Coordinates of C-alpha atoms in Angstrom, one line a residue:
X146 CA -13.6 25.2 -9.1
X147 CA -12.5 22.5 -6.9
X148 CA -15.1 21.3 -4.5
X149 CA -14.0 21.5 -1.0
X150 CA -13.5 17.5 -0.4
X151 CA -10.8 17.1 -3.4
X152 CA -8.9 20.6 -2.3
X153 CA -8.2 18.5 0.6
X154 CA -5.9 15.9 -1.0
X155 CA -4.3 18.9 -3.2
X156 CA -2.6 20.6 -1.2
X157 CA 0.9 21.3 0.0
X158 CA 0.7 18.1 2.5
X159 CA -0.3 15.9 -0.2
X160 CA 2.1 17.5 -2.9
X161 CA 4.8 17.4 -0.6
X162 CA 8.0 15.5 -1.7
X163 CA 7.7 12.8 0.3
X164 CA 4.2 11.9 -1.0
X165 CA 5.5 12.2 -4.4
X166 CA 8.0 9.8 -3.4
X167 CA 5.0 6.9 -2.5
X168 CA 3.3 7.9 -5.2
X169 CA 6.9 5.8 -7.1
X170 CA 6.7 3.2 -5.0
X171 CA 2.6 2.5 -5.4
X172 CA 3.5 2.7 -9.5
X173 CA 6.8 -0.1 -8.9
X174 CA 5.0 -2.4 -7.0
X175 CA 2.0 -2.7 -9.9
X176 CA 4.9 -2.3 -12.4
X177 CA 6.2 -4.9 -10.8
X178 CA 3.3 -7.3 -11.0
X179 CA 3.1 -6.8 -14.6
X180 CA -0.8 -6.7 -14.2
X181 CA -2.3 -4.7 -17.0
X182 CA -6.1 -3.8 -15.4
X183 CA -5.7 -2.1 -11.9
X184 CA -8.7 -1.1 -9.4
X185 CA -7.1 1.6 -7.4
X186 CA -9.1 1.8 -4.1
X187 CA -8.7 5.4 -1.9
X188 CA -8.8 8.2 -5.2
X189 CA -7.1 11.3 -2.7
X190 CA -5.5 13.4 -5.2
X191 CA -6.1 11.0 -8.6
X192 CA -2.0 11.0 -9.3
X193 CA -1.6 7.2 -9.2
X194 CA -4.8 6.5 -11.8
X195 CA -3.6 9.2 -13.8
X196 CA 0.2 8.2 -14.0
X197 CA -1.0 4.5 -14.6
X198 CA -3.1 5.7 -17.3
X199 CA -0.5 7.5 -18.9
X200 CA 1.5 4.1 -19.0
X201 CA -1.0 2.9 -21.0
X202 CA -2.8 0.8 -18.2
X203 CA -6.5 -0.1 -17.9
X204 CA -7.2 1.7 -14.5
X205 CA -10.5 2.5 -12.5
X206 CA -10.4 4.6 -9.2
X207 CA -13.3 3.3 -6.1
X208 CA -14.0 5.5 -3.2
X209 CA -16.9 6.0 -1.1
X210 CA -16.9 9.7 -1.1
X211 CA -18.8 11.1 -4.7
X212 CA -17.1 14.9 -4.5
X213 CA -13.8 13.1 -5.1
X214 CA -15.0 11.8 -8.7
X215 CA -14.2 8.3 -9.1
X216 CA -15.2 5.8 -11.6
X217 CA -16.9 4.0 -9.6
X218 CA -18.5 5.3 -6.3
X219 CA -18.5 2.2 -3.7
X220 CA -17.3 1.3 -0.1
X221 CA -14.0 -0.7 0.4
X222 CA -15.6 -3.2 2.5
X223 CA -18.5 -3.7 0.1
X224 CA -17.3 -3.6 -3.7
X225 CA -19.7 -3.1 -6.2
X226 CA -18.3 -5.1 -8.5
X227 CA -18.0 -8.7 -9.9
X228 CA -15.6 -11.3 -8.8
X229 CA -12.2 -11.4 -10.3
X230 CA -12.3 -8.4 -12.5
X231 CA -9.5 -7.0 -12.1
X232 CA -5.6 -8.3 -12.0
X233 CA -4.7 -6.1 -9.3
X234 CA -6.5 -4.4 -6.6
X235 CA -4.8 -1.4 -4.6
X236 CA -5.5 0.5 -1.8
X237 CA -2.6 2.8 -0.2
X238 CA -2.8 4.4 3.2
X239 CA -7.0 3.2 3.4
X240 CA -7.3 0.8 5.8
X241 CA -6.0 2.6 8.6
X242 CA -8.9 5.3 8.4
X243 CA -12.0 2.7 9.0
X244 CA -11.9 0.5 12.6
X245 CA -9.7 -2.5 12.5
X246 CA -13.1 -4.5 13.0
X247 CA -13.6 -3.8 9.1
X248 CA -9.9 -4.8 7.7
X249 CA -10.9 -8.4 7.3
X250 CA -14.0 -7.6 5.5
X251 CA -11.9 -4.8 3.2
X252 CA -9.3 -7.9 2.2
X253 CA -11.4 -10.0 1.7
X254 CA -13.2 -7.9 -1.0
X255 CA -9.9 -7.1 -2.5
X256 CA -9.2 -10.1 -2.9
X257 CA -12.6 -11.2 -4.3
X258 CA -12.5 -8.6 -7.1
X259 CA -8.7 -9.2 -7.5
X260 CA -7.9 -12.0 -10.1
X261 CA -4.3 -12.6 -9.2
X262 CA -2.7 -9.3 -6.7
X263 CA -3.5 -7.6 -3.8
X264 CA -1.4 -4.4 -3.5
X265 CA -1.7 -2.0 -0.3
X266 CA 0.0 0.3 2.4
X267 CA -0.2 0.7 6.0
X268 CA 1.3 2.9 8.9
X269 CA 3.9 1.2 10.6
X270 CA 4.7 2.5 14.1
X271 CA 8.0 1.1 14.9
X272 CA 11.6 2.0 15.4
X273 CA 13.5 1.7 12.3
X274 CA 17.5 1.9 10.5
X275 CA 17.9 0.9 7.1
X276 CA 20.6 1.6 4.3
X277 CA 20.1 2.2 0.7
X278 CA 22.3 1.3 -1.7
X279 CA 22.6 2.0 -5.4
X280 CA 23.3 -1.1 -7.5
X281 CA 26.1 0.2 -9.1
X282 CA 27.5 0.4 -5.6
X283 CA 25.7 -3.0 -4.3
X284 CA 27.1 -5.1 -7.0
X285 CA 30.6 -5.6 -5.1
X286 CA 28.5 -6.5 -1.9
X287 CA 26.3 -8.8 -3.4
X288 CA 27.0 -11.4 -0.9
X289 CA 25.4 -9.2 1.8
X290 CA 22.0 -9.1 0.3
X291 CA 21.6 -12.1 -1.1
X292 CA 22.1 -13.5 3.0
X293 CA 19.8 -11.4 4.3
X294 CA 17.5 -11.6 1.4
X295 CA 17.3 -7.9 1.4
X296 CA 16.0 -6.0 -1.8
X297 CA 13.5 -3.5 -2.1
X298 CA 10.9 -3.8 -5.1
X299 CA 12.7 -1.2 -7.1
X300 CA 15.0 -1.9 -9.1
X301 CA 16.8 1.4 -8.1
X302 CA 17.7 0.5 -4.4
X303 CA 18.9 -2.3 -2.3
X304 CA 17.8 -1.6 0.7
X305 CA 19.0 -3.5 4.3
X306 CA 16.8 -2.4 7.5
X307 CA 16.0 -3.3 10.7
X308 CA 12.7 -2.2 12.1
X309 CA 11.1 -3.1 16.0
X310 CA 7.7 -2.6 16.8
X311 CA 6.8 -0.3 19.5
X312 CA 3.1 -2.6 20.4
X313 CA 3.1 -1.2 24.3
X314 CA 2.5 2.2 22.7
X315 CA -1.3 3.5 21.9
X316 CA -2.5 5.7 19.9
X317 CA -0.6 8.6 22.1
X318 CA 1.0 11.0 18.2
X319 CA -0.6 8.8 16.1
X320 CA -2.5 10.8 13.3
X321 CA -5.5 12.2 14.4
X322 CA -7.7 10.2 10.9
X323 CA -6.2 7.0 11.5
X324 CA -8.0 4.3 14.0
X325 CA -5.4 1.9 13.9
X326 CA -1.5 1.6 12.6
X327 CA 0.5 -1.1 12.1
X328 CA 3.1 -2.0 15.4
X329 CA 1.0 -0.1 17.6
X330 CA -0.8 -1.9 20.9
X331 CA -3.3 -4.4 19.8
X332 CA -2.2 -4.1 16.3
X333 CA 0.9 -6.3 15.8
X334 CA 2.1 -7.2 12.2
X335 CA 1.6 -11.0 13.2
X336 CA -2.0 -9.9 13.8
X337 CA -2.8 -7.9 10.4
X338 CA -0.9 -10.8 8.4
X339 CA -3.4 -13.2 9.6
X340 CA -5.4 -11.8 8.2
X341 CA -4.3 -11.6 4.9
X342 CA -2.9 -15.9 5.2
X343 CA -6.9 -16.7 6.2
X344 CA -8.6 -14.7 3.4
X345 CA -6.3 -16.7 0.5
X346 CA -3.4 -14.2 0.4
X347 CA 0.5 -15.1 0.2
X348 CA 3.0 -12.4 1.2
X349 CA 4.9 -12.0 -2.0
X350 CA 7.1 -8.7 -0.9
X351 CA 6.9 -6.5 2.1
X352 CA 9.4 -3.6 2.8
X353 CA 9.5 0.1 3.9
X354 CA 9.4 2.7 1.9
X355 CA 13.5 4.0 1.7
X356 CA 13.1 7.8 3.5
X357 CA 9.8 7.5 4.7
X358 CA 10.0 4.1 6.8
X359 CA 6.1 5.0 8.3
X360 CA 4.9 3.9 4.9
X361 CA 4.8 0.2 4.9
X362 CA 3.6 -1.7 1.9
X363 CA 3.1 -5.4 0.8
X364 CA 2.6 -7.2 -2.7
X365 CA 0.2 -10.2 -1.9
X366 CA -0.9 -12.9 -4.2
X367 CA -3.9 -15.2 -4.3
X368 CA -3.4 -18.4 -3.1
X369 CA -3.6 -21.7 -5.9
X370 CA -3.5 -20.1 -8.7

């Protein structure tokens, strides 16, 4: 039977096509990375541990809630674990469910347990157009992209987009969980990547997610290495 905490992560919302399309992009950005031990922070519905697993990587799932079965039972902003014990730590859609007062703390124990990557997404509230392209298609404009520096961490797409914050909106339609997104008021990307520059992290890709553009995620790396 599943308890009441897990049913809500598997059900049609979080099975939906669109989730299953993140759940890609999580896997091709620690793919990516070619880390081979991963601490995915945030279990939800276990797909990404499992999937990783699958691949043959060394994986361990941290959440603070016990119903939802995860290795290791812990809060994000206090990680019961040692320093640099794991190549990559994740945590997708997370951060946006405690109080922005706790995001510094949460990368900075990330980065802590991390020994080289940091790998998360965020909500990003913004106005957006962007183009996909498939490379068989994108290798007679390859002049385009390589001006504007514009390709996505898959290997599948090249992607071109154009995305403006809305940060003189609230939290008027945000998601009821969330305490915070990304390009709302108060919450400006300047202001979150800060945050990740002061606690030893370098911005190694950022980009949308193709079809879902709300799903924001960035590849950082720790700094002197």
């Amino acid at each position: 039977m599943i308890n009441n905490d897990a049913e809500k992560y598997l059900n049609e919302k979080y099975e939906d096509c669109n989730h299953w399309i993140s759940y890609y992009f999580q896997y091709d950005l620690i793919r990516y990375s070619n880390s081979e031990s991963i601490l995915d922070i945030g279990t939800g519905t276990g797909f990404l541990p499992a999937i990783l697993k699958q691949k043959g990587y060394a994986v361990k799932s941290l959440d603070v809630n016990p119903n939802l079965n995860p290795d290791i039972v812990g809060s994000i902003t206090s990680i019961p674990l040692k320093d640099s014990t794991f190549d990559i730590v994740s945590a997708f859609q997370v951060l946006e469910h405690l109080e922005f007062d706790n995001f510094e703390r949460s990368i900075s124990e990330m980065a802590r347990v991390s020994k080289r990557y940091v790998v998360l997404s965020l909500p990003y509230f913004c106005l957006y157009l962007g183009i996909g392209m498939l490379p068989f298609r994108s290798k007679y404009l390859d002049w385009i992209y390589i001006i504007f520096n514009k390709r996505s961490a898959s290997l599948d797409i090249v992607n071109f987009d154009i995305s403006i914050q809305l940060t003189f909106m609230g939290k008027v339609g945000m998601v009821s969980d969330h305490k915070w997104e990304l390009g709302r008021k108060g919450f400006p990307k300047s202001k979150v990547e800060s945050v990740f520059s002061s606690k030893g992290l370098k911005i190694i890709k950022s980009f949308h997610r193709q079809m879902y553009p709300y799903h924001f995620f960035y590849l950082l790396e720790k700094v002197g290495l």
